[in-house]
Each structure stands twice: as structure tokens, then as C-alpha cells.
Short mmCIF file of C-alpha atoms and ligand atoms in Angstrom, two decimals:
data_model
loop_
_atom_site.label_atom_id
_atom_site.label_comp_id
_atom_site.label_asym_id
_atom_site.label_seq_id
_atom_site.Cartn_x
_atom_site.Cartn_y
_atom_site.Cartn_z
CA MET A 10 105.32 210.71 130.20
CA LEU A 11 105.72 207.58 132.27
CA ALA A 12 108.66 206.57 130.08
CA ILE A 13 110.44 209.88 130.73
CA THR A 14 109.88 209.50 134.43
CA THR A 15 111.19 205.95 134.22
CA ARG A 16 114.35 207.14 132.44
CA TRP A 17 114.87 209.83 135.05
CA HIS A 18 114.26 207.27 137.77
CA LYS A 19 116.89 205.09 136.14
CA VAL A 20 119.48 207.86 136.47
CA LYS A 21 118.42 208.44 140.06
CA GLU A 22 118.39 204.74 140.76
CA LEU A 23 121.88 204.37 139.28
CA LYS A 24 123.04 207.26 141.41
CA SER A 25 121.48 205.82 144.53
CA LYS A 26 122.77 202.35 143.73
CA LEU A 27 126.24 203.79 143.47
CA LYS A 28 125.50 205.70 146.73
CA ILE A 29 127.52 208.63 145.46
CA ASP A 30 127.01 210.75 148.58
CA ASP A 31 128.08 207.85 150.72
CA ILE A 32 131.09 207.19 148.47
CA LYS A 33 132.01 210.84 148.73
CA LYS A 34 131.81 210.88 152.53
CA THR A 35 133.48 207.52 152.86
CA VAL A 36 136.26 208.40 150.44
CA TYR A 37 136.84 211.72 152.23
CA ARG A 38 136.86 210.10 155.64
CA GLY A 39 138.64 207.12 154.15
CA THR A 40 141.60 209.21 153.01
CA HIS A 41 142.30 210.27 156.57
CA THR A 42 141.53 206.85 157.97
CA ILE A 43 143.92 205.18 155.50
CA ARG A 44 146.67 207.67 156.31
CA PHE A 45 146.11 207.23 160.05
CA ALA A 46 145.94 203.44 159.71
CA MET A 47 149.13 203.36 157.63
CA LEU A 48 150.93 205.63 160.09
CA THR A 49 149.86 203.65 163.16
CA THR A 50 150.67 200.36 161.45
CA TYR A 51 154.15 201.51 160.47
CA VAL A 52 154.79 202.92 163.97
CA ALA A 53 153.41 199.82 165.71
CA VAL A 54 155.45 197.43 163.52
CA THR A 55 158.58 199.52 164.03
CA LEU A 56 158.06 199.73 167.80
CA VAL A 57 157.55 195.97 168.08
CA ALA A 58 160.62 195.29 165.91
CA LEU A 59 162.75 197.75 167.87
CA GLY A 60 161.47 196.40 171.20
CA ILE A 61 162.38 192.84 170.23
CA MET A 62 165.75 193.99 168.92
CA TYR A 63 166.41 195.97 172.12
CA ILE A 64 165.48 193.19 174.53
CA TYR A 65 167.30 190.51 172.52
CA ASN A 66 170.48 192.48 171.93
CA ILE A 67 170.80 193.86 175.45
CA GLY A 68 170.13 190.39 176.88
CA ILE A 69 172.75 188.74 174.68
CA LEU A 70 175.26 191.52 175.26
CA SER A 71 175.06 191.56 179.07
CA GLU A 72 175.03 187.79 179.20
CA SER A 73 178.18 187.53 177.07
CA LEU A 74 179.94 190.29 179.03
CA TYR A 75 179.14 188.62 182.36
CA SER A 76 180.12 185.15 181.16
CA GLU A 77 183.39 186.48 179.72
CA ASN A 78 184.23 188.10 183.05
CA THR A 79 183.18 184.99 184.95
CA VAL A 80 185.51 182.83 182.82
CA LYS A 81 188.37 185.27 183.38
CA LEU A 82 187.73 185.40 187.13
CA TYR A 83 187.58 181.60 187.35
CA ALA A 84 190.86 181.39 185.46
CA LYS A 85 192.48 183.75 187.97
CA ALA A 86 190.94 181.92 190.95
CA ASN A 87 192.17 178.57 189.64
CA ILE A 88 195.72 179.85 189.11
CA ILE A 89 195.69 181.31 192.64
CA SER A 90 194.28 178.03 194.01
CA GLN A 91 197.00 176.07 192.22
CA SER A 92 199.75 178.34 193.44
CA ALA A 93 198.30 178.42 196.97
CA SER A 94 198.21 174.63 197.03
CA GLU A 95 201.94 174.52 196.32
CA ILE A 96 202.90 177.03 198.99
CA TRP A 97 200.31 175.91 201.56
CA GLU A 98 201.76 176.16 205.02
CA SER A 99 199.15 175.81 207.70
CA ASP A 100 201.43 176.30 210.69
CA ASP A 101 203.34 179.47 210.07
CA GLU A 102 200.75 182.15 209.30
CA ASN A 103 203.31 184.82 208.52
CA VAL A 104 205.14 182.75 205.98
CA MET A 105 201.87 181.77 204.46
CA TYR A 106 200.71 185.41 204.37
CA MET A 107 203.82 186.60 202.58
CA ARG A 108 203.70 183.83 200.03
CA ALA A 109 200.03 184.43 199.38
CA GLU A 110 200.63 188.17 199.03
CA ALA A 111 203.17 187.49 196.30
CA ILE A 112 200.71 185.28 194.38
CA PHE A 113 197.77 187.71 194.69
CA ASP A 114 199.97 190.65 193.74
CA ARG A 115 201.14 188.89 190.62
CA LEU A 116 197.65 188.12 189.44
CA LEU A 117 195.43 190.91 190.75
CA ALA A 118 197.70 193.94 190.78
CA GLY A 119 196.14 196.83 188.89
CA THR A 120 192.64 195.34 188.97
CA ASN A 121 189.69 196.13 191.19
CA ILE A 122 189.32 192.48 192.16
CA ARG A 123 189.26 191.63 195.83
CA GLY A 124 190.93 188.31 196.62
CA VAL A 125 190.54 186.31 199.83
CA LEU A 126 192.36 183.12 200.79
CA THR A 127 190.87 181.04 203.60
CA ASP A 128 191.56 177.68 205.15
CA SER A 129 188.91 175.00 205.31
CA SER A 130 187.47 176.59 208.51
CA TYR A 131 186.96 179.88 206.57
CA ASN A 132 189.71 181.61 208.57
CA VAL A 133 191.23 184.29 206.38
CA ARG A 134 194.91 183.68 205.55
CA TYR A 135 195.18 186.57 203.14
CA ASP A 136 192.88 189.40 201.98
CA THR A 137 193.80 191.95 199.31
CA ASN A 138 191.47 194.38 201.08
CA ILE A 139 193.81 195.24 203.96
CA ALA A 140 191.41 197.88 205.24
CA ALA A 141 188.83 195.18 205.95
CA ASP A 142 191.27 193.69 208.47
CA MET A 143 189.93 190.17 208.04
CA VAL A 144 193.19 188.18 208.40
CA GLY A 145 192.77 185.59 211.13
CA LYS A 146 189.00 186.14 211.19
CA VAL A 147 186.22 183.97 209.78
CA PHE A 148 185.09 184.99 206.26
CA MET A 149 181.83 183.28 205.40
CA ARG A 150 180.28 183.51 201.94
CA ASP A 151 177.91 181.07 200.22
CA VAL A 152 180.16 180.58 197.22
CA LEU A 153 183.15 180.02 199.52
CA LYS A 154 181.25 177.51 201.61
CA ARG A 155 180.44 175.52 198.49
CA ALA A 156 184.07 175.79 197.32
CA VAL A 157 185.32 174.36 200.59
CA ASP A 158 182.78 171.57 200.01
CA GLY A 159 184.71 170.87 196.79
CA GLU A 160 182.64 172.76 194.22
CA GLN A 161 183.62 175.69 191.97
CA CYS A 162 180.87 178.27 191.96
CA ASP A 163 180.01 181.85 191.17
CA SER A 164 177.25 184.35 191.87
CA ILE A 165 176.31 187.93 191.24
CA ILE A 166 175.60 190.06 194.26
CA GLU A 167 173.58 193.21 193.85
CA SER A 168 174.15 196.06 196.27
CA ASP A 169 173.97 199.85 196.35
CA SER A 170 177.36 200.04 194.70
CA GLY A 171 176.11 197.97 191.81
CA LYS A 172 176.61 194.36 190.75
CA THR A 173 179.54 192.31 192.03
CA LEU A 174 180.63 189.09 190.40
CA THR A 175 182.00 186.56 192.90
CA VAL A 176 183.70 183.21 192.27
CA ALA A 177 185.18 180.70 194.72
CA VAL A 178 187.31 177.61 194.06
CA PRO A 179 188.66 175.02 196.49
CA ILE A 180 192.40 174.63 197.30
CA GLU A 181 193.42 171.02 197.20
CA ARG A 182 196.62 169.56 198.61
CA ASP A 183 197.40 165.87 198.57
CA GLY A 184 193.82 165.10 197.56
CA GLU A 185 192.40 167.00 200.50
CA ILE A 186 190.59 170.38 200.51
CA VAL A 187 192.64 172.64 202.68
CA GLY A 188 190.98 175.96 201.96
CA GLY A 189 189.33 178.17 199.34
CA VAL A 190 190.01 181.16 197.07
CA TYR A 191 187.35 183.81 196.86
CA LEU A 192 187.48 186.55 194.21
CA ALA A 193 185.02 189.43 193.90
CA GLU A 194 184.97 191.91 191.02
CA ASN A 195 182.77 194.96 190.78
CA MET A 196 180.84 194.90 187.49
CA LEU A 197 180.53 198.66 187.24
CA SER A 198 182.38 198.77 183.93
CA VAL A 199 180.14 196.06 182.47
CA THR A 200 177.02 197.88 183.69
CA GLU A 201 178.38 201.11 182.23
CA THR A 202 179.06 199.43 178.86
CA VAL A 203 175.56 197.91 178.80
CA ASN A 204 173.99 201.24 179.77
CA ALA A 205 175.94 203.07 177.08
CA ILE A 206 174.79 200.56 174.46
CA LYS A 207 171.21 200.81 175.81
CA ALA A 208 171.36 204.60 175.44
CA SER A 209 172.66 204.42 171.88
CA LEU A 210 170.02 201.81 171.00
CA VAL A 211 167.27 204.07 172.34
CA LEU A 212 168.70 206.99 170.38
CA PHE A 213 168.96 204.87 167.23
CA SER A 214 165.40 203.61 167.74
CA ALA A 215 164.05 207.13 168.18
CA LEU A 216 165.85 208.24 165.02
CA LEU A 217 164.59 205.22 163.08
CA LEU A 218 161.06 205.80 164.34
CA PHE A 219 161.22 209.43 163.26
CA ILE A 220 162.44 208.43 159.77
CA ILE A 221 159.74 205.75 159.51
CA VAL A 222 157.03 208.21 160.54
CA LEU A 223 158.27 210.60 157.84
CA ILE A 224 158.37 207.82 155.23
CA SER A 225 154.92 206.52 156.21
CA ILE A 226 153.43 210.01 156.02
CA GLY A 227 155.06 210.42 152.59
CA THR A 228 153.94 207.06 151.22
CA SER A 229 150.43 207.40 152.67
CA TYR A 230 150.12 210.74 150.89
CA ILE A 231 151.39 209.23 147.64
CA ILE A 232 149.00 206.27 147.94
CA THR A 233 145.95 208.22 149.05
CA SER A 234 146.41 211.38 146.99
CA PRO A 235 144.45 209.87 144.03
CA ILE A 236 141.59 209.28 146.49
CA ALA A 237 141.34 213.02 147.02
CA GLY A 238 140.87 213.33 143.24
CA PHE A 239 138.19 210.62 143.35
CA THR A 240 136.43 212.53 146.15
CA ASP A 241 136.42 215.58 143.95
CA VAL A 242 134.87 213.67 141.06
CA ALA A 243 132.32 211.98 143.37
CA ARG A 244 131.39 215.41 144.77
CA SER A 245 130.80 216.73 141.23
CA ILE A 246 128.69 213.67 140.38
CA SER A 247 126.52 214.22 143.44
CA LYS A 248 125.91 217.77 142.18
CA GLY A 249 124.83 216.41 138.79
CA ASP A 250 128.05 217.39 137.00
CA PHE A 251 129.38 214.32 135.19
CA SER A 252 132.07 216.16 133.24
CA LYS A 253 134.92 215.76 135.76
CA ARG A 254 137.32 212.85 135.39
CA ALA A 255 139.71 211.30 137.89
CA LYS A 256 143.44 210.95 137.22
CA VAL A 257 144.31 207.36 136.53
CA ASP A 258 148.10 207.50 136.89
CA GLY A 259 148.20 206.20 140.48
CA LEU A 260 149.31 202.78 141.69
CA GLY A 261 147.67 199.62 140.22
CA GLU A 262 144.45 199.38 142.21
CA MET A 263 144.13 203.16 142.45
CA ALA A 264 144.40 203.47 138.68
CA GLU A 265 141.74 200.78 138.31
CA MET A 266 139.50 202.62 140.76
CA GLY A 267 140.02 205.84 138.79
CA GLN A 268 139.17 204.08 135.54
CA ALA A 269 136.02 202.60 137.10
CA LEU A 270 134.99 206.03 138.38
CA ASN A 271 135.61 207.60 134.98
CA TYR A 272 133.68 204.82 133.29
CA MET A 273 130.81 205.46 135.70
CA CYS A 274 130.94 209.19 134.81
CA ASP A 275 130.84 208.34 131.09
CA GLU A 276 127.85 206.07 131.62
CA LEU A 277 126.03 208.66 133.74
CA ASN A 278 126.82 211.32 131.17
CA ALA A 279 125.50 209.19 128.34
CA LEU A 280 122.41 208.30 130.33
CA GLU A 281 121.79 211.93 131.23
CA GLU A 282 122.27 212.94 127.60
CA LYS A 283 119.81 210.25 126.47
CA ARG A 284 117.32 211.33 129.11
CA LYS A 285 117.46 214.94 127.94
CA ASN A 286 117.08 213.94 124.30
CA PHE A 287 114.24 211.60 125.17
CA VAL A 288 112.35 214.25 127.12
CA SER A 289 112.76 216.71 124.26
CA ASP A 290 111.70 214.04 121.69
CA VAL A 291 108.64 213.07 123.73
CA SER A 292 107.64 216.71 124.15
CA HIS A 293 108.07 217.27 120.45
CA GLU A 294 106.12 214.13 119.50
CA LEU A 295 103.25 214.99 121.81
CA LYS A 296 103.25 218.64 120.84
CA THR A 297 102.55 217.98 117.17
CA PRO A 298 99.17 216.17 117.55
CA MET A 299 98.24 218.51 120.42
CA ALA A 300 98.91 221.52 118.19
CA GLY A 301 96.79 219.87 115.47
CA ILE A 302 93.90 219.32 117.86
CA LYS A 303 94.18 222.91 119.15
CA LEU A 304 94.15 224.25 115.59
CA LEU A 305 91.12 222.17 114.67
CA CYS A 306 89.30 223.28 117.85
CA ASP A 307 90.11 226.96 117.26
CA SER A 308 89.00 226.74 113.62
CA LEU A 309 85.75 225.14 114.65
CA VAL A 310 85.11 227.75 117.35
CA GLN A 311 85.86 230.61 115.00
CA ALA A 312 83.77 229.22 112.14
CA GLU A 313 80.41 231.02 111.91
CA ASN A 314 77.49 228.66 111.79
CA PRO A 315 79.49 225.64 110.59
CA ASP A 316 77.35 223.00 108.97
CA ILE A 317 77.17 219.52 110.37
CA ALA A 318 79.37 218.09 107.61
CA THR A 319 82.17 220.57 108.47
CA ILE A 320 81.83 219.81 112.17
CA ARG A 321 81.99 216.07 111.42
CA GLU A 322 85.07 216.57 109.24
CA PHE A 323 86.86 218.59 111.94
CA LEU A 324 85.90 216.10 114.63
CA THR A 325 87.13 213.21 112.46
CA ASP A 326 90.50 214.97 112.05
CA MET A 327 90.62 215.58 115.77
CA SER A 328 89.82 211.95 116.43
CA GLU A 329 92.73 210.92 114.16
CA GLU A 330 95.09 213.20 116.07
CA ILE A 331 93.84 211.74 119.33
CA ASP A 332 94.39 208.24 117.93
CA ARG A 333 97.93 209.23 117.13
CA LEU A 334 98.46 210.60 120.63
CA THR A 335 97.04 207.39 122.06
CA ARG A 336 99.38 205.34 119.86
CA ILE A 337 102.41 207.29 121.01
CA ILE A 338 101.39 207.08 124.65
CA ASN A 339 100.69 203.34 124.40
CA ARG A 340 104.09 202.72 122.82
CA LEU A 341 105.76 204.87 125.46
CA LEU A 342 104.03 202.79 128.11
CA THR A 343 105.26 199.59 126.45
CA LEU A 344 108.79 200.99 126.31
CA SER A 345 108.62 202.07 129.92
CA ARG A 346 107.56 198.55 130.95
CA LEU A 347 110.48 197.08 129.00
CA ASP A 348 112.85 199.70 130.45
CA THR A 349 111.95 198.76 133.97
CA GLY A 350 113.04 195.22 133.19
CA ALA A 351 109.61 193.68 132.83
CA ASP A 352 109.52 190.02 133.74
CA LEU A 353 109.39 187.66 130.81
CA ALA A 354 106.58 185.14 130.83
CA MET A 355 108.76 182.39 129.42
CA SER A 356 107.14 179.34 127.92
CA GLU A 357 107.70 176.88 125.08
CA VAL A 358 106.76 178.76 121.95
CA ASP A 359 106.10 177.20 118.58
CA ILE A 360 107.94 179.82 116.57
CA SER A 361 106.52 178.50 113.32
CA ALA A 362 102.94 178.85 114.54
CA LEU A 363 103.76 182.29 115.95
CA CYS A 364 105.08 183.54 112.57
CA ALA A 365 102.13 182.00 110.77
CA GLY A 366 99.84 183.82 113.22
CA VAL A 367 101.52 187.18 112.52
CA ILE A 368 101.26 186.60 108.78
CA GLY A 369 97.64 185.60 109.09
CA SER A 370 96.76 188.80 110.91
CA LEU A 371 98.60 190.98 108.37
CA VAL A 372 97.60 189.30 105.10
CA LYS A 373 94.75 191.75 104.70
CA LEU A 374 96.99 194.78 105.25
CA ALA A 375 99.51 193.40 102.75
CA GLY A 376 96.69 192.65 100.29
CA GLU A 377 95.59 196.30 100.39
CA LYS A 378 98.97 197.18 98.87
CA ASP A 379 99.07 194.11 96.67
CA ILE A 380 102.14 192.91 98.58
CA GLU A 381 102.90 189.22 98.55
CA LEU A 382 103.46 188.12 102.15
CA SER A 383 105.03 184.67 102.42
CA TYR A 384 106.53 182.45 105.10
CA GLU A 385 109.56 180.14 104.79
CA LYS A 386 109.35 177.44 107.44
CA PRO A 387 112.49 176.14 109.14
CA GLN A 388 114.01 173.17 107.30
CA SER A 389 113.67 170.99 110.36
CA GLY A 390 109.91 171.48 110.56
CA ASN A 391 108.12 173.07 113.50
CA VAL A 392 110.40 174.36 116.15
CA LEU A 393 109.90 175.05 119.81
CA ILE A 394 111.86 177.77 121.52
CA CYS A 395 111.68 179.13 125.05
CA ALA A 396 110.45 182.74 124.97
CA ASP A 397 107.79 185.22 126.03
CA TYR A 398 105.12 184.56 123.39
CA ASP A 399 103.49 188.01 123.47
CA LYS A 400 106.74 189.92 123.31
CA ILE A 401 108.20 187.88 120.44
CA TYR A 402 104.86 188.12 118.63
CA GLU A 403 104.98 191.92 118.97
CA CYS A 404 108.58 191.99 117.68
CA ILE A 405 107.78 190.00 114.52
CA TYR A 406 104.52 191.93 114.11
CA ASN A 407 106.32 195.34 114.28
CA ILE A 408 108.91 194.31 111.72
CA VAL A 409 106.40 192.80 109.31
CA VAL A 410 104.12 195.86 109.61
CA ASN A 411 107.12 198.08 108.82
CA ALA A 412 108.03 195.90 105.85
CA ILE A 413 104.49 196.21 104.48
CA LYS A 414 104.40 199.93 105.33
CA TYR A 415 107.66 200.85 103.61
CA THR A 416 107.50 198.44 100.64
CA PRO A 417 105.85 199.89 97.55
CA GLU A 418 102.71 198.34 96.08
CA GLY A 419 103.21 194.99 94.38
CA GLY A 420 106.30 194.21 96.46
CA HIS A 421 107.26 191.11 98.40
CA VAL A 422 107.75 190.44 102.10
CA VAL A 423 109.20 187.13 103.29
CA VAL A 424 109.24 185.91 106.88
CA ARG A 425 111.90 183.25 107.38
CA VAL A 426 112.87 181.12 110.39
CA THR A 427 116.10 179.09 110.51
CA PHE A 428 117.85 177.30 113.28
CA GLY A 429 121.53 177.30 114.15
CA GLU A 430 123.05 175.02 116.78
CA LYS A 431 122.54 177.44 119.59
CA GLU A 432 120.22 180.06 118.17
CA CYS A 433 116.95 180.65 116.40
CA ILE A 434 117.11 183.19 113.57
CA MET A 435 114.02 185.06 112.42
CA GLU A 436 114.30 187.23 109.33
CA VAL A 437 111.86 189.58 107.64
CA GLU A 438 112.97 190.48 104.13
CA ASP A 439 111.36 193.01 101.85
CA ASP A 440 112.09 194.58 98.50
CA GLY A 441 111.32 198.07 99.68
CA PRO A 442 113.65 201.12 99.66
CA GLY A 443 116.15 199.54 102.05
CA ILE A 444 118.04 201.34 104.81
CA PRO A 445 121.28 203.26 104.10
CA ASP A 446 124.40 201.91 105.85
CA GLY A 447 124.78 204.87 108.21
CA GLU A 448 121.21 204.51 109.44
CA LYS A 449 121.14 200.78 110.10
CA THR A 450 121.75 201.10 113.82
CA LYS A 451 120.00 204.44 114.22
CA VAL A 452 116.60 203.04 113.15
CA PHE A 453 116.49 201.22 116.51
CA GLU A 454 116.77 204.53 118.42
CA ARG A 455 113.67 206.04 119.95
CA PHE A 456 111.73 208.41 117.68
CA TYR A 457 114.22 207.90 114.85
CA ARG A 458 112.68 207.94 111.41
CA LEU A 459 114.46 207.81 108.08
CA ASP A 460 111.96 209.96 106.31
CA ASP A 461 110.18 211.87 109.03
CA SER A 462 107.18 213.15 107.08
CA ARG A 463 106.66 209.87 105.20
CA ALA A 464 106.85 207.88 108.38
CA ARG A 465 104.39 210.20 110.09
CA ASP A 466 102.03 209.92 107.17
CA THR A 467 102.08 206.16 107.53
CA GLY A 468 101.13 206.62 111.18
CA GLY A 469 104.61 205.79 112.41
CA THR A 470 105.61 206.76 115.90
CA GLY A 471 109.32 206.02 115.53
CA LEU A 472 109.07 203.70 118.55
CA GLY A 473 108.26 200.34 116.96
CA LEU A 474 111.84 199.21 116.35
CA ALA A 475 112.99 200.62 119.72
CA ILE A 476 110.34 198.48 121.46
CA THR A 477 111.34 195.48 119.36
CA LYS A 478 115.02 195.92 120.23
CA GLU A 479 114.29 196.21 124.00
CA ALA A 480 112.16 193.05 123.91
CA VAL A 481 114.88 191.14 121.99
CA LEU A 482 117.55 192.34 124.44
CA LEU A 483 115.39 191.14 127.33
CA HIS A 484 115.58 187.71 125.70
CA LYS A 485 119.38 188.15 125.53
CA GLY A 486 119.10 188.14 121.77
CA THR A 487 120.29 190.52 119.04
CA ILE A 488 118.58 192.45 116.27
CA GLU A 489 120.14 193.97 113.18
CA ALA A 490 119.12 195.60 109.93
CA LEU A 491 120.83 194.26 106.81
CA ASP A 492 120.67 194.79 103.07
CA SER A 493 118.52 192.42 101.09
CA PRO A 494 119.89 191.24 97.70
CA SER A 495 116.75 192.73 96.13
CA GLY A 496 117.78 196.21 97.36
CA GLY A 497 115.33 196.16 100.25
CA SER A 498 116.11 195.36 103.82
CA ILE A 499 116.33 192.34 106.07
CA PHE A 500 115.58 192.63 109.77
CA ARG A 501 117.24 189.71 111.59
CA ILE A 502 116.42 188.68 115.16
CA THR A 503 118.70 186.07 116.72
CA LEU A 504 117.52 184.44 119.91
CA PRO A 505 119.73 182.10 121.91
CA ILE A 506 118.17 178.70 122.50
CA PRO A 507 118.22 178.11 126.24
CA GLN A 508 118.72 174.60 127.71
CA SER A 509 115.02 173.91 127.54
CA GLY A 510 114.77 174.95 123.86
CA LYS A 511 114.64 171.99 121.46
CA GLU A 512 113.83 171.15 117.90
CA THR A 513 111.03 168.83 117.12
CA ASN A 514 109.61 167.55 113.91
CA LEU A 515 105.95 167.92 114.62
P1 ADP B 601 107.80 203.84 112.71
O1 ADP B 601 106.68 203.71 113.65
O2 ADP B 601 108.08 205.23 112.25
O3 ADP B 601 107.77 202.86 111.63
P2 ADP B 601 109.95 202.26 113.65
O4 ADP B 601 110.74 202.38 114.91
O5 ADP B 601 109.17 201.04 113.49
O6 ADP B 601 109.07 203.54 113.61
O7 ADP B 601 110.94 202.43 112.45
C1 ADP B 601 111.90 203.47 112.48
C2 ADP B 601 112.21 203.92 111.09
O8 ADP B 601 112.94 202.90 110.41
C3 ADP B 601 111.00 204.15 110.25
O9 ADP B 601 110.52 205.44 110.42
C4 ADP B 601 111.53 203.92 108.85
O10 ADP B 601 112.08 205.11 108.36
C5 ADP B 601 112.64 202.91 109.02
N1 ADP B 601 112.20 201.54 108.65
C6 ADP B 601 111.70 200.59 109.46
N2 ADP B 601 111.46 199.45 108.76
C7 ADP B 601 111.81 199.69 107.49
C8 ADP B 601 111.79 198.91 106.31
N3 ADP B 601 111.34 197.66 106.30
N4 ADP B 601 112.23 199.50 105.16
C9 ADP B 601 112.67 200.76 105.16
N5 ADP B 601 112.72 201.55 106.27
C10 ADP B 601 112.28 201.04 107.41
#
């Protein structure tokens, strides 16, 4: 029963290794987390992009609008300065005023630009803002001061009424600075333009953000919707139902994940199926000798005054049944040890001596059936391989015992060892009944017997070849049943020769 428990533990172990419950929870939580992460990422990236676009565009726009206006204002100031230089009359203020008025009117009429003309002592000669009543008074501004010092300059003044762009240029006459022109233009229209563009940018950004949120919700649903299917499958697995399969028509990685999940379901299904069959086979195998023992016991109890010979006969039969039970249980224990991945006690094994040892121990058995048991040594002489001596011994032993068991009296059994470049091949050939093609792989299944009653009669448990196969697989080797030219069968074990394996001519 240990083997059944081991199988069941394997299923449980596989389940726990896969952490199905955890996968389920993670996948379920993961779906929402992925959607949230995708949404926040999209929104964050969009916000950053829009922020950069907003700051950059508004900066460039206002800078270009201000510099364009500054250039225009300078151009006007320079024309006025040029004209003023030609008409400069420092003595007669009235004449000067009228001439200046004509110049300023020509250039500034219809604009909201204030123009002031001063002499080099900052006394106002003309001011377009008549209401300010500055004519004849001192008009002191930083830009104007610097203009009278011979420099063209501009500045932006911020006040409650908004931004004002001011420029001042000197007036030169005969190489001498005689005054300055000061122009001031309210930048309300520029501010309004910038604000209007800011408003439309914000509106555009909000609209774009809304569209991106919708798209990200859509795409995150498309991407994560297969995960919901996976969750469903994982949930079924955790309940022991391996029949559900995930859809594998999602995007690349999702499809791969679905395929992996479905593969896992197939494996679990197959394992579960095997476990069920194994439990039922074991029960059946154990039930038969138990029923025999029970029958013998009951018969003995019911027999009136049985003589000692009868009692001895019944007890002998019972002992045989118990032997059979013991054999089955021992083989199940061996299988269970192999199933749990028993460690191999690897060492250098003289395969020739090993085969000779097996033959030596079975010569008597073969002799009882008048079977000729022979050994064909490898061409290259004695050969060392790296293997677990006991396990390989048991493999060859099982196959040779079978060959003797199933070969009729007077037959032949040959044990043969040959060496390839990278493998050691051990063959056991007999001229017995052979194994039909359809059964050649099945004979390695647990409790599988070709002829059930005959095999039982020969004391077969149906586990010998299964044990042999597990041991060979542990050595990373292969085992196969083939047809022998004589009509019998050949069992061939191929073991890879590891690095340490070498041929020697001893
Ligand atoms: P058993 O203990 O019944 O022999 P095995 O696992 O060793 O169990 O073998 C499984 C079955 O394979 C046997 O019952 C027998 O029917 C078949 N078999 C094994 N070896 C041979 C052989 N050399 N020739 C014919 N049939 C064989």
C-alpha cells in the first residue's frame, strides 16, 4: 500500500509544487493588479507627455509673441528716433511739440502704444498720453535712462493691468545724444492669446487623457481576459477537477501560458487516472491471495476432525498464498522506492562480471527446464560502466528469470552485452512465445500480464518489468521489447556511458 500512498503523494506533491491555490489567488488578484498597473502607467505616461508638451509649447509661444512685439516696438522707436533727430529743435518747445506730434501720429495712430519723447535731461517734449500732462516735466524710467546713456533697451513691467512691454532708444544728432524715445505697449492681447491657447491645450489634454483611459481599459481587458479563463481552470484544478481547459487564442505569451496550463491539466489528469488504476490493480492483486487464504481458513474451520495431513496441506497452501502476498508487497515496496526517486549508488561496475553473476545464480533454474542459458561477452573484453550495481543486477535478473519462465522446456536464453560509442547495450534473447506487437510497450506497465492465469501460475506479480523499467529510467537509459529472429523475444536495455565510463581489456 506504500506504493499507492506514494503515487497519491506524487499527485499532491505536484499540486503543491505548482501551488495551485496560490496561482489561483495570484492570478485573480493579478488580473486586477495588471489592469490597474496598465491604467496608471498609461495615465502617468500621458500626463508626463502632456505636461512637457504644455510647458514647452506655452513657453515657446509666449516667448515668440513677446519677441515679435519687441522687434516691432523697437522698429517703431527707431523710426521715431530717426525722425526726431531730424526735426530736433531744443529752443522752441512749441515747434518741437508740433513736429513730434506729427511723427508720433503717423506711427502710433490706432495703436494702444504710449510714446514719450524726452531730451537728455528726461524732460518730456511730447507724450501721446495727453491726460498724463507730462510735457515739460521730468519722465524717469530705467529703460529711458539707459537709452540716454546710449543703449537701446527693453523691459516688461508687470502691474495690475497686466504686462507692459517697454522699449527706449536714444536720439542722436551730430554724434551727440540729445534725448530719448520711450514706447510702452500693453501686452493684454498677447496674454489673452496665450491664455486662449493654454485653455485649448488643457481641453485637448483632458480629451486625450479620457481617450487614453478608455483605450487602456479596453486593451487591459483584452490582454488580461485570458487570465480570467486561467483562474477558472486553476480553480477547477484546486477542486480536483482536471477536465477544464484554458483558451489558448490570446496574445503570444498568454497563449503560451494557456498551453502550459492545459499541458499541466493533461499531466494531472493522466497521473490521477494512473493513480486510480493503480489503486484498483493493487486492491485486486492483494484481494486474490487474501480470498484464497480466507477460503482455506474457512474450509479448515468447517472440516470436522481434519487429520494432520489435511491440516498440513491446507497450511502449505496458505503459506504459498502468503508467500505470494509477500512477493507482491516486496515488489510494491521496491517500486515505491524507485518512484520516490531513490538515490543511485553509482560505482564502476564490471558489466561482464555482473551478467556472469546473474547467469550463475539462474543456471539451476534454467536447468530444471532444460533451458540452455548462455552469455555472449562484449567483443572488447570486460567492460566497466558507471551504474548502481544492485539495481542493474536486479534488472538483468528480472529479464532473465522471465525468459526462463516463459520459454518452453529445451529452449535457449542468451544474455549479450555490446558496446556502442556512447552506450552499453544489454540484451536477453529467448526462443519462447514472443510478445505481440501491440503488447510490447504494455508489458512494462504495472500489473500487466500477457496471459494472466499463466503468469500467475508461474508466480508472476506483473511488476517485474515495471520495476526494471523504473530502474533503467533512473539511469537515464531505455528499455524495449523486440522480436527475436527465432520467434521469441529480445529485451534490450541501453545505458548511456557517462564521462567516467570506459572500456578496458582486462
Ligand atoms: P511477471 O511477474 O508476471 O512476469 P513482468 O512484469 O515481469 O511480470 O512481465 C509482464 C508480462 O510480460 C508477463 O506476465 C508476461 O506475460 C510478459 N513477458 C515478460 N517476459 C517475457 C518473455 N521473455 N517472453 C514472453 N512474455 C514475457
